[in-house]
């Protein structure tokens, strides 16, 4: 597309898919002569069953780049970690400093690319889903593409201000510019995709088990963000605690490398944070096995900040969890806590801990301390998986905490200094204003 953030992204995905199809045809010298005009190929030309592996692989690859990043894109995991208390800036690049200081400008070029990637992931998954719907509507890969689109939308709803448009690409290659969506509307959009994936996965029987559980987890996560705690717990109750859906990386190419590994352990652009900005959790000093770190005995790219490596993703091919059964138990724990069922709350928390080979914890005495336990368990169990920003915003929105009780605040660490800002989400980049339907964030609230 040419008039919105998604526009460039969607056109590049279609181009890549077409290149893949033409490459398949090129395996036969006879089929090469059958290509009528590759210069005017459109999305409609990908209707053939033979094109489905191409668009499916494209959707998975685009989601990996947007979510866990690679050597050229930081991804949502890195940027949300930097924005919250998970990671601390250790370089010199000003656009990423804005993220860590919670002072992101609309023209921030790094965050423009990050938004393009997540919109591209969503658009690519939607595009693939329509191709499956045309020729193989019951294929379990269609459910996977719908799940990936749903998770892309949930992540945008958690990490960005209200007002994100969801533009789309027609079969004729035209852009239909989206209208701004409130956060609640985005979450409903995601739930609709998860519900459709449930139907497909259920019909597939045993072959659909993984995608069924993934859809249930996506639905539960979206409902949790909406404040429907009972509905969220009901959505995930059938998900086994052992369930895990991973976004895989690879050592094969730079595009496929794990971006958390690259930007932190190889590029040394940020360090694991420890009690960042008064409110930050002690990720290093707690020495919790769910938050593995190692002292690198070196300084970062800025030549000053001591580097502690995250060891959750120790290699370029390390996979990144998107949804787990551990998260399912913590969603059930939160629903129990909201209904004042502290016995069930503690049981679910300890079930999640047992899955991660940890001992049981005791019930804190006060409701606030019980809430703190829940969100610390979520922070450690879901560390560096792009959950923390959504949880911090929920603490403000659903638990009546103030932003300066939740987010890093006060004096920003040396050698940069200054103070933290007051952003509680990512601003929608200026590029989106090329979409005439969009004028800016509807609000910047948590």
Coordinates of C-alpha atoms in Angstrom, one line a residue:
X1 CA 0.0 0.0 0.0
X2 CA 1.1 3.6 -0.5
X3 CA -1.1 5.7 1.8
X4 CA -0.8 4.1 5.2
X5 CA 1.7 2.2 7.4
X6 CA 0.2 -1.1 6.3
X7 CA 0.3 -0.1 2.6
X8 CA 4.0 -0.6 2.0
X9 CA 4.0 -3.7 4.2
X10 CA 1.2 -5.4 2.4
X11 CA 2.5 -4.8 -1.1
X12 CA 5.9 -6.1 -0.1
X13 CA 4.3 -9.3 1.2
X14 CA 2.3 -9.8 -2.0
X15 CA 5.5 -9.2 -4.0
X16 CA 7.4 -11.7 -1.9
X17 CA 4.6 -14.3 -2.3
X18 CA 4.5 -13.8 -6.0
X19 CA 8.3 -14.2 -6.3
X20 CA 7.9 -17.5 -4.4
X21 CA 5.2 -18.8 -6.8
X22 CA 7.2 -17.8 -9.9
X23 CA 10.2 -19.5 -8.4
X24 CA 8.2 -22.7 -8.1
X25 CA 7.1 -22.4 -11.7
X26 CA 10.7 -21.8 -12.8
X27 CA 11.6 -25.3 -11.8
X28 CA 10.0 -26.3 -15.1
X29 CA 11.2 -24.8 -18.4
X30 CA 7.8 -25.4 -19.9
X31 CA 6.0 -23.6 -17.1
X32 CA 8.2 -20.5 -17.5
X33 CA 6.5 -19.9 -20.8
X34 CA 3.1 -20.1 -19.3
X35 CA 3.6 -16.9 -17.2
X36 CA 1.4 -14.3 -18.9
X37 CA 2.7 -11.1 -17.3
X38 CA 4.5 -11.2 -14.0
X39 CA 4.6 -7.4 -13.9
X40 CA 0.9 -7.1 -13.3
X41 CA 0.4 -10.2 -11.0
X42 CA -2.2 -9.5 -8.3
X43 CA -3.2 -11.2 -5.1
X44 CA -5.9 -13.0 -7.0
X45 CA -3.2 -15.0 -8.9
X46 CA -2.3 -16.7 -5.6
X47 CA -5.7 -18.6 -5.5
X48 CA -4.1 -21.9 -6.6
X49 CA -3.6 -24.6 -4.0
X50 CA 0.0 -24.7 -4.9
X51 CA 0.5 -21.2 -3.6
X52 CA -0.8 -22.0 -0.1
X53 CA 2.5 -23.1 1.4
X54 CA 4.0 -19.8 0.1
X55 CA 1.5 -17.5 1.7
X56 CA 1.4 -19.7 4.9
X57 CA 5.2 -19.5 5.3
X58 CA 5.1 -15.8 4.5
X59 CA 2.6 -15.2 7.3
X60 CA 4.7 -17.1 9.8
X61 CA 7.9 -15.4 8.8
X62 CA 6.4 -11.9 8.9
X63 CA 5.0 -12.6 12.4
X64 CA 8.4 -13.7 13.6
X65 CA 10.0 -10.5 12.4
X66 CA 7.3 -8.4 14.0
X67 CA 7.2 -10.3 17.3
X68 CA 10.7 -11.4 18.2
X69 CA 12.6 -9.4 15.7
X70 CA 15.8 -10.2 13.7
X71 CA 19.1 -8.5 12.9
X72 CA 17.4 -5.7 11.0
X73 CA 14.2 -5.2 13.2
X74 CA 14.0 -4.9 16.9
X75 CA 10.5 -6.4 17.2
X76 CA 7.8 -6.0 19.8
X77 CA 9.5 -8.1 22.4
X78 CA 12.6 -5.9 22.5
X79 CA 10.7 -2.6 22.3
X80 CA 8.1 -3.4 24.9
X81 CA 10.9 -4.7 27.1
X82 CA 12.8 -1.5 26.7
X83 CA 9.7 0.6 27.3
X84 CA 8.9 -1.2 30.6
X85 CA 11.2 -2.4 33.3
X86 CA 12.6 -5.5 31.5
X87 CA 15.5 -3.9 29.6
X88 CA 17.6 -0.8 30.1
X89 CA 19.1 1.3 27.3
X90 CA 22.9 0.8 26.8
X91 CA 23.7 2.5 23.5
X92 CA 23.5 5.9 21.8
X93 CA 20.7 5.8 19.3
X94 CA 18.2 8.6 20.2
X95 CA 15.0 7.0 18.8
X96 CA 15.5 3.9 21.0
X97 CA 16.4 6.1 24.0
X98 CA 13.0 7.8 23.6
X99 CA 11.4 4.4 24.1
X100 CA 13.3 3.6 27.3
X101 CA 12.6 7.1 28.7
X102 CA 8.9 6.8 27.8
X103 CA 9.1 10.0 25.7
X104 CA 8.4 8.6 22.2
X105 CA 7.9 11.2 19.4
X106 CA 5.4 10.7 16.6
X107 CA 8.2 10.9 14.0
X108 CA 10.4 8.3 15.7
X109 CA 11.8 6.3 12.8
X110 CA 12.6 3.2 14.8
X111 CA 9.0 2.9 16.0
X112 CA 7.7 3.6 12.5
X113 CA 9.5 0.5 11.4
X114 CA 8.2 -1.5 14.4
X115 CA 4.6 -0.5 13.6
X116 CA 5.0 -1.4 9.9
X117 CA 6.3 -4.8 10.9
X118 CA 3.4 -5.6 13.2
X119 CA 0.9 -4.3 10.6
X120 CA 2.6 -6.3 7.9
X121 CA 2.4 -9.4 10.1
X122 CA -1.3 -8.9 10.6
X123 CA -1.9 -8.1 6.9
X124 CA 0.1 -11.0 5.8
X125 CA -1.8 -13.4 8.0
X126 CA -5.1 -12.0 6.9
X127 CA -4.0 -12.3 3.2
X128 CA -3.0 -15.9 3.7
X129 CA -6.3 -16.7 5.5
X130 CA -8.3 -15.4 2.5
X131 CA -6.3 -17.6 0.1
X132 CA -7.0 -20.7 2.3
X133 CA -10.7 -19.7 2.5
X134 CA -10.9 -19.7 -1.3
X135 CA -9.5 -23.1 -2.0
X136 CA -9.0 -25.0 1.3
X137 CA -11.3 -23.4 4.0
X138 CA -10.9 -26.3 6.4
X139 CA -7.1 -26.6 6.2
X140 CA -5.6 -26.3 9.7
X141 CA -3.1 -23.8 8.4
X142 CA -5.9 -21.4 7.8
X143 CA -6.6 -21.6 11.6
X144 CA -3.0 -20.8 12.2
X145 CA -3.0 -17.7 10.0
X146 CA -6.2 -16.5 11.7
X147 CA -4.5 -17.0 15.1
X148 CA -1.4 -15.1 14.1
X149 CA -3.6 -12.2 12.8
X150 CA -5.5 -12.3 16.1
X151 CA -2.3 -12.2 18.2
X152 CA -0.9 -9.3 16.1
X153 CA -4.0 -7.3 16.9
X154 CA -3.9 -8.2 20.6
X155 CA -0.2 -7.1 20.8
X156 CA -1.1 -3.8 19.1
X157 CA -4.0 -3.3 21.5
X158 CA -1.7 -3.9 24.5
X159 CA 1.3 -1.9 23.3
X160 CA -0.2 1.1 21.4
X161 CA -2.5 4.0 22.1
X162 CA -6.1 3.8 21.1
X163 CA -7.0 4.5 17.4
X164 CA -5.0 2.0 15.3
X165 CA -6.6 1.6 11.8
X166 CA -6.6 -1.9 10.2
X167 CA -6.3 -1.3 6.5
X168 CA -6.5 -4.2 4.0
X169 CA -5.5 -5.3 0.5
X170 CA -8.1 -6.5 -1.9
X171 CA -7.6 -9.3 -4.5
X172 CA -7.3 -6.6 -7.1
X173 CA -4.3 -5.1 -5.3
X174 CA -6.2 -2.1 -4.0
X175 CA -5.8 -0.6 -0.6
X176 CA -8.9 -0.2 1.6
X177 CA -7.9 2.3 4.2
X178 CA -9.0 1.4 7.7
X179 CA -10.9 3.6 10.2
X180 CA -9.3 4.2 13.6
X181 CA -10.2 1.4 16.1
X182 CA -10.5 1.9 19.8
X183 CA -8.6 -0.6 21.9
X184 CA -11.8 -2.4 22.8
X185 CA -12.7 -2.7 19.2
X186 CA -9.3 -4.0 18.3
X187 CA -9.7 -6.7 21.0
X188 CA -13.1 -7.6 19.7
X189 CA -11.5 -7.9 16.2
X190 CA -9.0 -10.3 17.6
X191 CA -11.6 -12.3 19.4
X192 CA -13.5 -12.8 16.2
X193 CA -10.5 -14.2 14.5
X194 CA -9.8 -16.6 17.4
X195 CA -13.4 -17.7 17.4
X196 CA -13.2 -18.5 13.7
X197 CA -9.9 -20.4 14.3
X198 CA -11.7 -22.4 17.0
X199 CA -14.3 -23.6 14.6
X200 CA -11.7 -24.7 12.0
X201 CA -9.5 -26.4 14.6
X202 CA -12.4 -28.2 16.3
X203 CA -13.6 -29.6 12.9
X204 CA -10.0 -30.8 12.2
X205 CA -10.1 -33.1 15.3
X206 CA -6.8 -34.3 16.7
X207 CA -4.9 -32.5 13.9
X208 CA -6.3 -29.2 15.2
X209 CA -5.3 -29.5 18.9
X210 CA -2.4 -27.1 18.8
X211 CA -4.3 -24.4 16.9
X212 CA -7.4 -24.9 19.1
X213 CA -5.3 -24.3 22.2
X214 CA -3.6 -21.4 20.6
X215 CA -6.9 -19.8 19.8
X216 CA -8.2 -20.4 23.3
X217 CA -5.1 -18.7 24.7
X218 CA -5.5 -15.7 22.3
X219 CA -9.2 -15.4 23.3
X220 CA -8.3 -15.5 27.0
X221 CA -5.6 -12.9 26.6
X222 CA -7.9 -10.5 24.7
X223 CA -10.7 -11.0 27.3
X224 CA -8.3 -10.3 30.1
X225 CA -7.4 -7.0 28.5
X226 CA -11.1 -6.2 28.2
X227 CA -11.6 -6.8 32.0
X228 CA -13.7 -9.9 31.4
X229 CA -11.9 -12.0 33.9
X230 CA -14.5 -14.8 34.2
X231 CA -14.7 -15.1 30.4
X232 CA -10.9 -15.1 30.1
X233 CA -10.6 -18.0 32.6
X234 CA -13.4 -19.9 30.8
X235 CA -11.6 -19.5 27.5
X236 CA -8.3 -21.1 28.8
X237 CA -9.6 -23.7 31.3
X238 CA -9.2 -26.6 28.8
X239 CA -5.6 -25.6 27.8
X240 CA -3.1 -28.0 29.3
X241 CA -0.5 -26.5 31.6
X242 CA 2.2 -28.2 29.4
X243 CA 1.0 -26.4 26.3
X244 CA 3.4 -24.1 24.4
X245 CA 3.3 -22.5 21.0
X246 CA 6.7 -21.2 19.9
X247 CA 7.6 -18.7 17.3
X248 CA 10.7 -20.3 15.8
X249 CA 13.9 -18.5 14.7
X250 CA 16.7 -20.0 12.7
X251 CA 20.5 -19.6 12.2
X252 CA 19.9 -19.9 8.4
X253 CA 19.6 -16.2 7.5
X254 CA 19.8 -12.8 9.2
X255 CA 16.0 -12.4 8.7
X256 CA 15.4 -15.6 10.6
X257 CA 17.7 -14.9 13.6
X258 CA 16.1 -14.3 17.0
X259 CA 16.1 -10.5 17.5
X260 CA 16.2 -10.6 21.3
X261 CA 19.4 -12.6 21.1
X262 CA 20.9 -10.3 18.4
X263 CA 20.1 -6.8 19.9
X264 CA 21.0 -7.8 23.4
X265 CA 23.6 -10.5 23.4
X266 CA 25.4 -9.7 20.1
X267 CA 24.8 -6.0 19.5
X268 CA 24.9 -5.0 23.2
X269 CA 22.3 -2.3 22.7
X270 CA 20.6 -2.9 26.1
X271 CA 21.1 -4.7 29.3
X272 CA 18.7 -6.6 31.6
X273 CA 17.2 -4.1 34.0
X274 CA 17.2 -4.4 37.8
X275 CA 14.8 -2.3 39.7
X276 CA 14.7 0.3 36.9
X277 CA 13.1 3.6 37.8
X278 CA 12.0 2.9 41.4
X279 CA 9.2 0.6 40.4
X280 CA 11.1 -1.9 38.3
X281 CA 11.3 -5.6 39.4
X282 CA 14.6 -7.0 40.5
X283 CA 15.1 -9.2 37.5
X284 CA 18.8 -9.8 38.2
X285 CA 19.1 -9.7 41.9
X286 CA 16.1 -12.1 42.5
X287 CA 18.0 -14.7 40.5
X288 CA 14.7 -16.4 39.6
X289 CA 15.3 -19.3 37.2
X290 CA 12.6 -18.0 34.9
X291 CA 14.7 -14.9 34.3
X292 CA 18.1 -16.3 33.5
X293 CA 20.8 -13.7 33.3
X294 CA 24.6 -13.7 33.2
X295 CA 27.1 -10.9 33.9
X296 CA 28.8 -10.2 30.6
X297 CA 31.7 -8.4 32.3
X298 CA 31.6 -5.8 29.6
X299 CA 29.9 -2.5 28.9
X300 CA 27.3 -1.8 26.3
X301 CA 27.5 0.0 23.0
X302 CA 27.5 3.3 24.8
X303 CA 30.9 2.4 26.4
X304 CA 29.5 2.9 29.9
X305 CA 26.5 0.8 31.0
X306 CA 27.4 -2.6 32.5
X307 CA 25.9 -5.4 30.5
X308 CA 23.9 -8.3 31.9
X309 CA 22.9 -10.8 29.2
X310 CA 19.5 -12.3 29.1
X311 CA 19.9 -16.1 28.9
X312 CA 16.4 -17.0 27.9
X313 CA 17.3 -16.7 24.2
X314 CA 21.0 -17.7 24.2
X315 CA 21.3 -18.5 20.5
X316 CA 20.3 -17.0 17.2
X317 CA 17.9 -19.9 16.6
X318 CA 16.2 -19.7 20.1
X319 CA 12.4 -19.9 19.8
X320 CA 10.2 -17.3 21.5
X321 CA 7.0 -18.4 23.3
X322 CA 3.8 -16.8 22.1
X323 CA 1.4 -18.6 24.3
X324 CA 1.8 -21.2 27.1
X325 CA -0.3 -23.3 29.5
X326 CA 1.6 -21.5 32.3
X327 CA -0.1 -18.3 31.2
X328 CA -3.4 -20.1 31.1
X329 CA -3.1 -21.0 34.8
X330 CA -2.1 -17.4 35.7
X331 CA -5.2 -16.1 33.8
X332 CA -7.3 -18.5 35.9
X333 CA -5.5 -17.3 39.0
X334 CA -6.3 -13.7 38.2
X335 CA -10.0 -14.5 37.7
X336 CA -10.0 -16.3 41.1
X337 CA -8.4 -13.3 42.8
X338 CA -10.9 -10.9 41.3
X339 CA -13.7 -13.0 42.7
X340 CA -11.9 -13.1 46.1
X341 CA -11.4 -16.9 45.9
X342 CA -7.9 -16.8 47.4
X343 CA -7.7 -20.6 47.7
X344 CA -8.1 -21.2 44.0
X345 CA -5.9 -18.1 43.3
X346 CA -3.0 -19.7 45.2
X347 CA -3.7 -23.1 43.7
X348 CA -3.5 -21.8 40.1
X349 CA -0.3 -19.7 40.9
X350 CA 1.4 -22.7 42.3
X351 CA 0.3 -24.9 39.4
X352 CA 2.0 -22.4 37.1
X353 CA 5.1 -22.5 39.3
X354 CA 5.2 -26.3 39.4
X355 CA 5.1 -26.4 35.6
X356 CA 8.3 -24.3 35.7
X357 CA 9.9 -26.6 38.4
X358 CA 9.4 -24.1 41.2
X359 CA 8.2 -24.6 44.7
X360 CA 4.9 -23.3 46.1
X361 CA 4.5 -19.9 47.6
X362 CA 2.3 -18.8 50.5
X363 CA -0.7 -16.5 50.3
X364 CA 0.2 -12.9 51.0
X365 CA -1.9 -11.3 53.8
X366 CA -3.4 -8.3 51.9
X367 CA -5.3 -8.0 48.6
X368 CA -2.7 -5.5 47.3
X369 CA 0.1 -7.9 48.1
X370 CA -1.8 -10.7 46.4
X371 CA -2.1 -8.5 43.3
X372 CA 1.6 -7.8 43.5
X373 CA 2.4 -11.5 43.7
X374 CA 0.2 -12.2 40.7
X375 CA 1.8 -9.6 38.5
X376 CA 5.3 -10.5 39.6
X377 CA 4.6 -14.2 38.7
X378 CA 3.3 -13.0 35.3
X379 CA 6.4 -10.8 34.9
X380 CA 8.8 -13.7 35.5
X381 CA 6.9 -16.5 33.8
X382 CA 6.2 -14.3 30.7
X383 CA 9.5 -12.4 30.7
X384 CA 10.6 -11.0 27.4
X385 CA 7.5 -12.2 25.5
X386 CA 5.7 -8.8 25.0
X387 CA 3.3 -9.3 27.9
X388 CA 4.8 -6.8 30.4
X389 CA 3.5 -3.6 28.8
X390 CA 0.0 -4.9 28.6
X391 CA 0.2 -5.9 32.3
X392 CA 1.5 -2.6 33.4
X393 CA -1.3 -0.8 31.6
X394 CA -3.8 -3.2 33.2
X395 CA -2.4 -2.3 36.7
X396 CA -3.3 1.3 36.0
X397 CA -6.6 0.7 34.1
X398 CA -8.0 -2.3 36.1
X399 CA -6.3 -2.0 39.5
X400 CA -6.4 1.7 40.1
X401 CA -2.6 2.1 40.4
X402 CA -1.2 5.4 39.2
X403 CA 1.3 5.3 36.3
X404 CA 4.1 6.6 38.6
X405 CA 3.4 3.6 40.9
X406 CA 3.8 1.1 38.0
X407 CA 6.2 2.3 35.3
X408 CA 9.9 3.3 35.7
X409 CA 9.8 6.9 36.9
X410 CA 12.0 9.6 38.4
X411 CA 15.6 10.3 37.6
X412 CA 16.9 8.4 34.5
X413 CA 20.1 6.5 35.1
X414 CA 23.6 7.9 34.3
X415 CA 25.4 8.6 32.0
X416 CA 22.3 10.0 30.2
X417 CA 20.4 11.4 33.1
X418 CA 17.3 13.6 33.0
X419 CA 14.0 12.1 33.9
X420 CA 11.5 9.5 32.7
X421 CA 8.5 10.7 30.7
X422 CA 4.9 9.9 31.2
X423 CA 4.0 7.7 28.2
X424 CA 2.1 4.5 29.1
X425 CA 1.9 3.2 25.5
X426 CA 3.5 3.5 22.1
X427 CA 2.3 6.4 20.0
X428 CA 1.0 5.6 16.5
X429 CA 3.7 6.9 14.1
X430 CA 3.2 10.0 12.0
X431 CA 3.3 7.9 8.8
X432 CA -0.2 6.6 9.5
X433 CA -1.5 10.2 8.9
X434 CA -1.1 9.4 5.2
X435 CA -4.3 7.5 5.8
X436 CA -6.9 10.2 5.5
X437 CA -9.1 8.5 8.0
X438 CA -6.5 8.9 10.8
X439 CA -5.6 12.1 12.6
X440 CA -3.7 10.7 15.6
X441 CA -4.2 8.6 18.8
X442 CA -7.8 8.7 20.1
X443 CA -6.3 8.9 23.5
X444 CA -3.0 8.1 25.3
X445 CA -4.6 6.5 28.4
X446 CA -3.5 3.2 29.9

